Each structure stands twice: as structure tokens, then as C-alpha cells.
PDB file of C-alpha atoms in Angstrom:
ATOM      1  CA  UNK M   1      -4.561  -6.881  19.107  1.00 84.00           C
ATOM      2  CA  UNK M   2      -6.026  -8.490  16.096  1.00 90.00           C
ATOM      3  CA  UNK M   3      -6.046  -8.186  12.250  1.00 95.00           C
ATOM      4  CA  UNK M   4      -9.407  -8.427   9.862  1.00 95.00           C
ATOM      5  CA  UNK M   5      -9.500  -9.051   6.673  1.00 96.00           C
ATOM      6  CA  UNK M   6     -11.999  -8.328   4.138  1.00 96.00           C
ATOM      7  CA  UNK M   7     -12.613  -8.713  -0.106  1.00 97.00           C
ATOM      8  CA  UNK M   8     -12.246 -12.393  -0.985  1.00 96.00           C
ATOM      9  CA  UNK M   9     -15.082 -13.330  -3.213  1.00 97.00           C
ATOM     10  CA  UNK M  10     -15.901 -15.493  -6.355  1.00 98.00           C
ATOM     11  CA  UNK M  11     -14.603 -14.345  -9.372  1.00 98.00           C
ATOM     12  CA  UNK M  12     -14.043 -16.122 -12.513  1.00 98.00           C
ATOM     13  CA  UNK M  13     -10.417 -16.599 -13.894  1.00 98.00           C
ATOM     14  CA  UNK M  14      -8.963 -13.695 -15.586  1.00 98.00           C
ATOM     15  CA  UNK M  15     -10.686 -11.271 -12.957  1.00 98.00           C
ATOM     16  CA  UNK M  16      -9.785  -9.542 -10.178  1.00 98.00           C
ATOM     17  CA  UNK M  17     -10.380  -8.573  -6.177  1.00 98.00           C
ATOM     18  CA  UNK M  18      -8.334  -6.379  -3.357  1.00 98.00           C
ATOM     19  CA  UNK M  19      -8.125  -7.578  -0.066  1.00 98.00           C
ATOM     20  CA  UNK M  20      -7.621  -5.580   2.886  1.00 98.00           C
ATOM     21  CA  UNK M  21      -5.865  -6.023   6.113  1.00 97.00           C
ATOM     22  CA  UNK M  22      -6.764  -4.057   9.051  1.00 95.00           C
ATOM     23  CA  UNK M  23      -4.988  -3.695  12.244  1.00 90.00           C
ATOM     24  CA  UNK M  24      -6.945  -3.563  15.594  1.00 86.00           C
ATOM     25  CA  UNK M  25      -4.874  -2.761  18.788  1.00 85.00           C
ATOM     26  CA  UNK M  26      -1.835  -1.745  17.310  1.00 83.00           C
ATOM     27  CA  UNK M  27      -0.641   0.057  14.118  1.00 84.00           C
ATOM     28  CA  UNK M  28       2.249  -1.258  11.330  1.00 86.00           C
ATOM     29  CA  UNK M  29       5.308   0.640  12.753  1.00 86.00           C
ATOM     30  CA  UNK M  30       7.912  -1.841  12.446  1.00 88.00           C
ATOM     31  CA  UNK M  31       6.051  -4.889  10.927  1.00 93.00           C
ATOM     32  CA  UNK M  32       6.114  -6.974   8.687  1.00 95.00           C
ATOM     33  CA  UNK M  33       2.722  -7.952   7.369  1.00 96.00           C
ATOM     34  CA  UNK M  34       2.367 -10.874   5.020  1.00 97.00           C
ATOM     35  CA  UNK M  35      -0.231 -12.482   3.085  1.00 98.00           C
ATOM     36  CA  UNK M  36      -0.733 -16.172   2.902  1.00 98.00           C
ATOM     37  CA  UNK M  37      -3.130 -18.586   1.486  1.00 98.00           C
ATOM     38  CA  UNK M  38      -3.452 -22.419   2.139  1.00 98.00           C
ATOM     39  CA  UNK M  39      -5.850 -24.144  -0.350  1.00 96.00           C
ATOM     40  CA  UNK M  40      -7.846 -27.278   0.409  1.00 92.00           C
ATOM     41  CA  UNK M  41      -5.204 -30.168   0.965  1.00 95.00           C
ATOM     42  CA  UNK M  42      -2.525 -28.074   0.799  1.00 96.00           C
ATOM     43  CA  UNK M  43       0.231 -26.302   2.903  1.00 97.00           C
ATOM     44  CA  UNK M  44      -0.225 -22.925   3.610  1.00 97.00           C
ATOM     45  CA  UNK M  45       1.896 -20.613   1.270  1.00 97.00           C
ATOM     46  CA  UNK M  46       3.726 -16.944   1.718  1.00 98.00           C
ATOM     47  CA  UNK M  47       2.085 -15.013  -0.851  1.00 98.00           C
ATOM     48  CA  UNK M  48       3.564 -11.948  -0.074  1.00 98.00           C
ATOM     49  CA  UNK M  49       4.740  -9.351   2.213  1.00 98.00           C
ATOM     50  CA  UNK M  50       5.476  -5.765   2.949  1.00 97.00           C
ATOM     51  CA  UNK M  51       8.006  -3.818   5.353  1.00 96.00           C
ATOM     52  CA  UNK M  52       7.029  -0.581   7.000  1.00 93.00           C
ATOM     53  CA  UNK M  53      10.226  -0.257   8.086  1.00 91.00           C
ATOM     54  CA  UNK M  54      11.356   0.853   4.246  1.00 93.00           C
ATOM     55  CA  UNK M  55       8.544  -0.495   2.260  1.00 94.00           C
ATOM     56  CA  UNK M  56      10.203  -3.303   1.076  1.00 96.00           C
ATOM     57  CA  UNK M  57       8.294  -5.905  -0.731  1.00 97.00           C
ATOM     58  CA  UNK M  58       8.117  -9.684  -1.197  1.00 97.00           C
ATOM     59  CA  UNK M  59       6.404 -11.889  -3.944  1.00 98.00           C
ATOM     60  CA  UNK M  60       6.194 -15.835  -4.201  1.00 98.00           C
ATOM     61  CA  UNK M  61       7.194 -16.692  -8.189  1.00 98.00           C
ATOM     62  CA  UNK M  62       3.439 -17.733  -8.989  1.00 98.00           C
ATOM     63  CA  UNK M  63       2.367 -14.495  -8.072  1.00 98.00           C
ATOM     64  CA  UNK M  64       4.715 -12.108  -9.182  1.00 98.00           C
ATOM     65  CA  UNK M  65       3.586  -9.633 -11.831  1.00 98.00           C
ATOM     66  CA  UNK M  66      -0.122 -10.351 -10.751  1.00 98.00           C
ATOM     67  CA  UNK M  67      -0.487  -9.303  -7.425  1.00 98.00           C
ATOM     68  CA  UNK M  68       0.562  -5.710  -6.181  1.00 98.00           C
ATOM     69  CA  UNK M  69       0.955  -5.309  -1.930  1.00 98.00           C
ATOM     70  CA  UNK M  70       0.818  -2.167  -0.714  1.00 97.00           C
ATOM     71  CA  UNK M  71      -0.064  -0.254   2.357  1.00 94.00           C
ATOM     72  CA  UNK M  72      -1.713   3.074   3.789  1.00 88.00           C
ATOM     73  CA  UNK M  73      -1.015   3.955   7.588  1.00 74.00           C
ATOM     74  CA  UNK M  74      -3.342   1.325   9.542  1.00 83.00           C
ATOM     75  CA  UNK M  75      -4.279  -0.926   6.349  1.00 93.00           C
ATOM     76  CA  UNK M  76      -2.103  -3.122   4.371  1.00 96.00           C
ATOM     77  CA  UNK M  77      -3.617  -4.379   0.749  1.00 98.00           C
ATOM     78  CA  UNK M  78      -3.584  -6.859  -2.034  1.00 98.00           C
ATOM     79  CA  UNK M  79      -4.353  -5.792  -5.804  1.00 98.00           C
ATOM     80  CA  UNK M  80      -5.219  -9.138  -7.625  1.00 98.00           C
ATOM     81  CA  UNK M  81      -5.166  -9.333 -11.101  1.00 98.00           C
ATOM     82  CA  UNK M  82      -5.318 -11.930 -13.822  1.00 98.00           C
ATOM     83  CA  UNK M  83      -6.094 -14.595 -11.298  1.00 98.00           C
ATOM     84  CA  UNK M  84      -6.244 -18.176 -11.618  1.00 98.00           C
ATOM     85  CA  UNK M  85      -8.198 -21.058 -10.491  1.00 97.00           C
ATOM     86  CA  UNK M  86      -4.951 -21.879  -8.913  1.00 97.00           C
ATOM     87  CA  UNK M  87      -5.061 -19.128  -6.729  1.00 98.00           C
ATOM     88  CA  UNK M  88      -8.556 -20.482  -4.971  1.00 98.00           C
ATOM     89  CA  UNK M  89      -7.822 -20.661  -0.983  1.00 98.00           C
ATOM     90  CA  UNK M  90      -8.073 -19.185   2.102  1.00 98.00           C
ATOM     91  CA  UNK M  91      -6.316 -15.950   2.634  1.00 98.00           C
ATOM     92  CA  UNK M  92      -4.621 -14.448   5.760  1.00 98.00           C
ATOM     93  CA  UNK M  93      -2.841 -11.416   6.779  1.00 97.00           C
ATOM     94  CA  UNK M  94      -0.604 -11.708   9.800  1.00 97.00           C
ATOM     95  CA  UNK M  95       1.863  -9.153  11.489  1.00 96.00           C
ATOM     96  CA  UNK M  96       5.681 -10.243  12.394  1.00 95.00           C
ATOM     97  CA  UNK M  97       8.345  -8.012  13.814  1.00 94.00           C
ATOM     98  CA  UNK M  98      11.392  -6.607  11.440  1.00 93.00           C
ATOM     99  CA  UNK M  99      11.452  -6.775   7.781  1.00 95.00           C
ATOM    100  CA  UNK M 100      10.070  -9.168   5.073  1.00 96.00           C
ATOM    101  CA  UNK M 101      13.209 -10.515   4.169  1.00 94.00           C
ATOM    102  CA  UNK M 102      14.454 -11.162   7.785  1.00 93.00           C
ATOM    103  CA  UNK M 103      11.999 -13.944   7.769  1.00 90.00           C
ATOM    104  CA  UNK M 104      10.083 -12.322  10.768  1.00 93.00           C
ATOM    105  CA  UNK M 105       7.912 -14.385  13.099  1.00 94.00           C
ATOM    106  CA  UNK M 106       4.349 -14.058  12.017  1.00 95.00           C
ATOM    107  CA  UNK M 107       2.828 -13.515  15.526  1.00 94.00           C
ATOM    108  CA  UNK M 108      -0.687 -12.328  15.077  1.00 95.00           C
ATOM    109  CA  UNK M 109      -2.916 -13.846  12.870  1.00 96.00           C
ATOM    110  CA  UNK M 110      -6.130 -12.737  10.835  1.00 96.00           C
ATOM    111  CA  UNK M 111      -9.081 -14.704  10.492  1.00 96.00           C
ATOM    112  CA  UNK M 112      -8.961 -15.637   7.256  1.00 97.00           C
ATOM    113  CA  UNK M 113     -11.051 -14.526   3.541  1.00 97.00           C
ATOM    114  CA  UNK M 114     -11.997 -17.473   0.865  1.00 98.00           C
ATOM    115  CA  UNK M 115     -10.904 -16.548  -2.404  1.00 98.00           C
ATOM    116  CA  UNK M 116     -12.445 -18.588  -5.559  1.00 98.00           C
ATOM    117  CA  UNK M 117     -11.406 -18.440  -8.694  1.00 98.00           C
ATOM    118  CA  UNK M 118     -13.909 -20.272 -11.141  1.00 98.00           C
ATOM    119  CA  UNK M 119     -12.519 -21.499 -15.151  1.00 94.00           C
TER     120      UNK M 119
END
């Protein structure tokens, strides 16, 4: 049972990447799967997440209007756009029982994907 993610990168501010989230082991039925990043120095952040129960979605303030989550049976996905140096870190996908807003515990964990954003 494991998750892999793929499509971080170096892009320069104002650009754009998609990650992907793949599921190994076990599909989405009844997850939760969220995307967080932690940057250098800094705690790691809920980005955002997606139900598969309903499809119900989540978005941290900094991101919202920017970043589009969205899935497709075993693979979960997230559209970047406009990004900002701010948003240089480490990304990870990770799995929880229940829905997004439930506050589900994130059980299985991806390895992570280094996003940079460059001024």
C-alpha cells in the first residue's frame, strides 16, 4: 500500500505544473486524499484535499483560486497555476479514511515531490 507522486519541477513565478498522486495497493473508494507541502523551516501545511466519497473539495486560503484538485479512478491531481515563490516546498499526497472535512487521519504517506518556484 503506498502512494507516488510525480510533476514537481522548477518553474519560475507566474507558471505552472500538475502533480499526480498514484495509489499502489489499494484504490480511492472512501478516502480522503490530501495534498500537503512543508517548506524549508517550516511546518508542514494542508494544501488541499478531495473526497471520493462525494467529491468534495478543500482549499487552504493561499491557494484558493490557484490550485484546482481533482481526481480520475486510481489518480488524484493538482492543477497549479499562477504560482509563487511562496509556494516552493516539498509536496505530499497521503490517503485518510472518510471525508475532507471530517478531518480524516492521513494514514499513508507519499514520498514526497520538490516544487520551486523561482522570482
Amino acid at each position: 500500500v503506498q502512494l507516488v507522486e510525480s510533476g514537481g519541477g522548477l518553474v519560475q513565478a507566474g507558471g505552472s505544473l500538475r502533480l499526480s498522486c498514484a495509489a499502489s495497493g489499494f484504490t480511492f473508494d472512501d478516502y480522503a486524499i490530501g495534498w500537503f507541502r512543508q517548506a524549508p523551516g517550516k511546518e508542514r501545511e494542508g494544501v488541499s484535499c478531495i473526497s471520493s466519497s462525494d467529491g468534495s473539495t478543500y482549499y487552504t486560503d493561499s491557494v484558493k483560486g490557484r490550485f484546482t484538485i481533482s481526481s480520475d479512478n486510481a489518480m488524484v491531481f493538482l492543477q497549479m497555476n499562477s504560482l509563487k515563490p511562496e509556494d516552493t516546498a516539498v509536496y505530499s499526497c497521503a490517503a485518510g479514511m472518510g471525508r475532507c472535512h471530517d478531518r480524516p487521519l492521513f494514514g499513508v504517506w507519499g514520498q514526497g515531490t520538490q516544487v520551486t518556484v523561482s522570482s
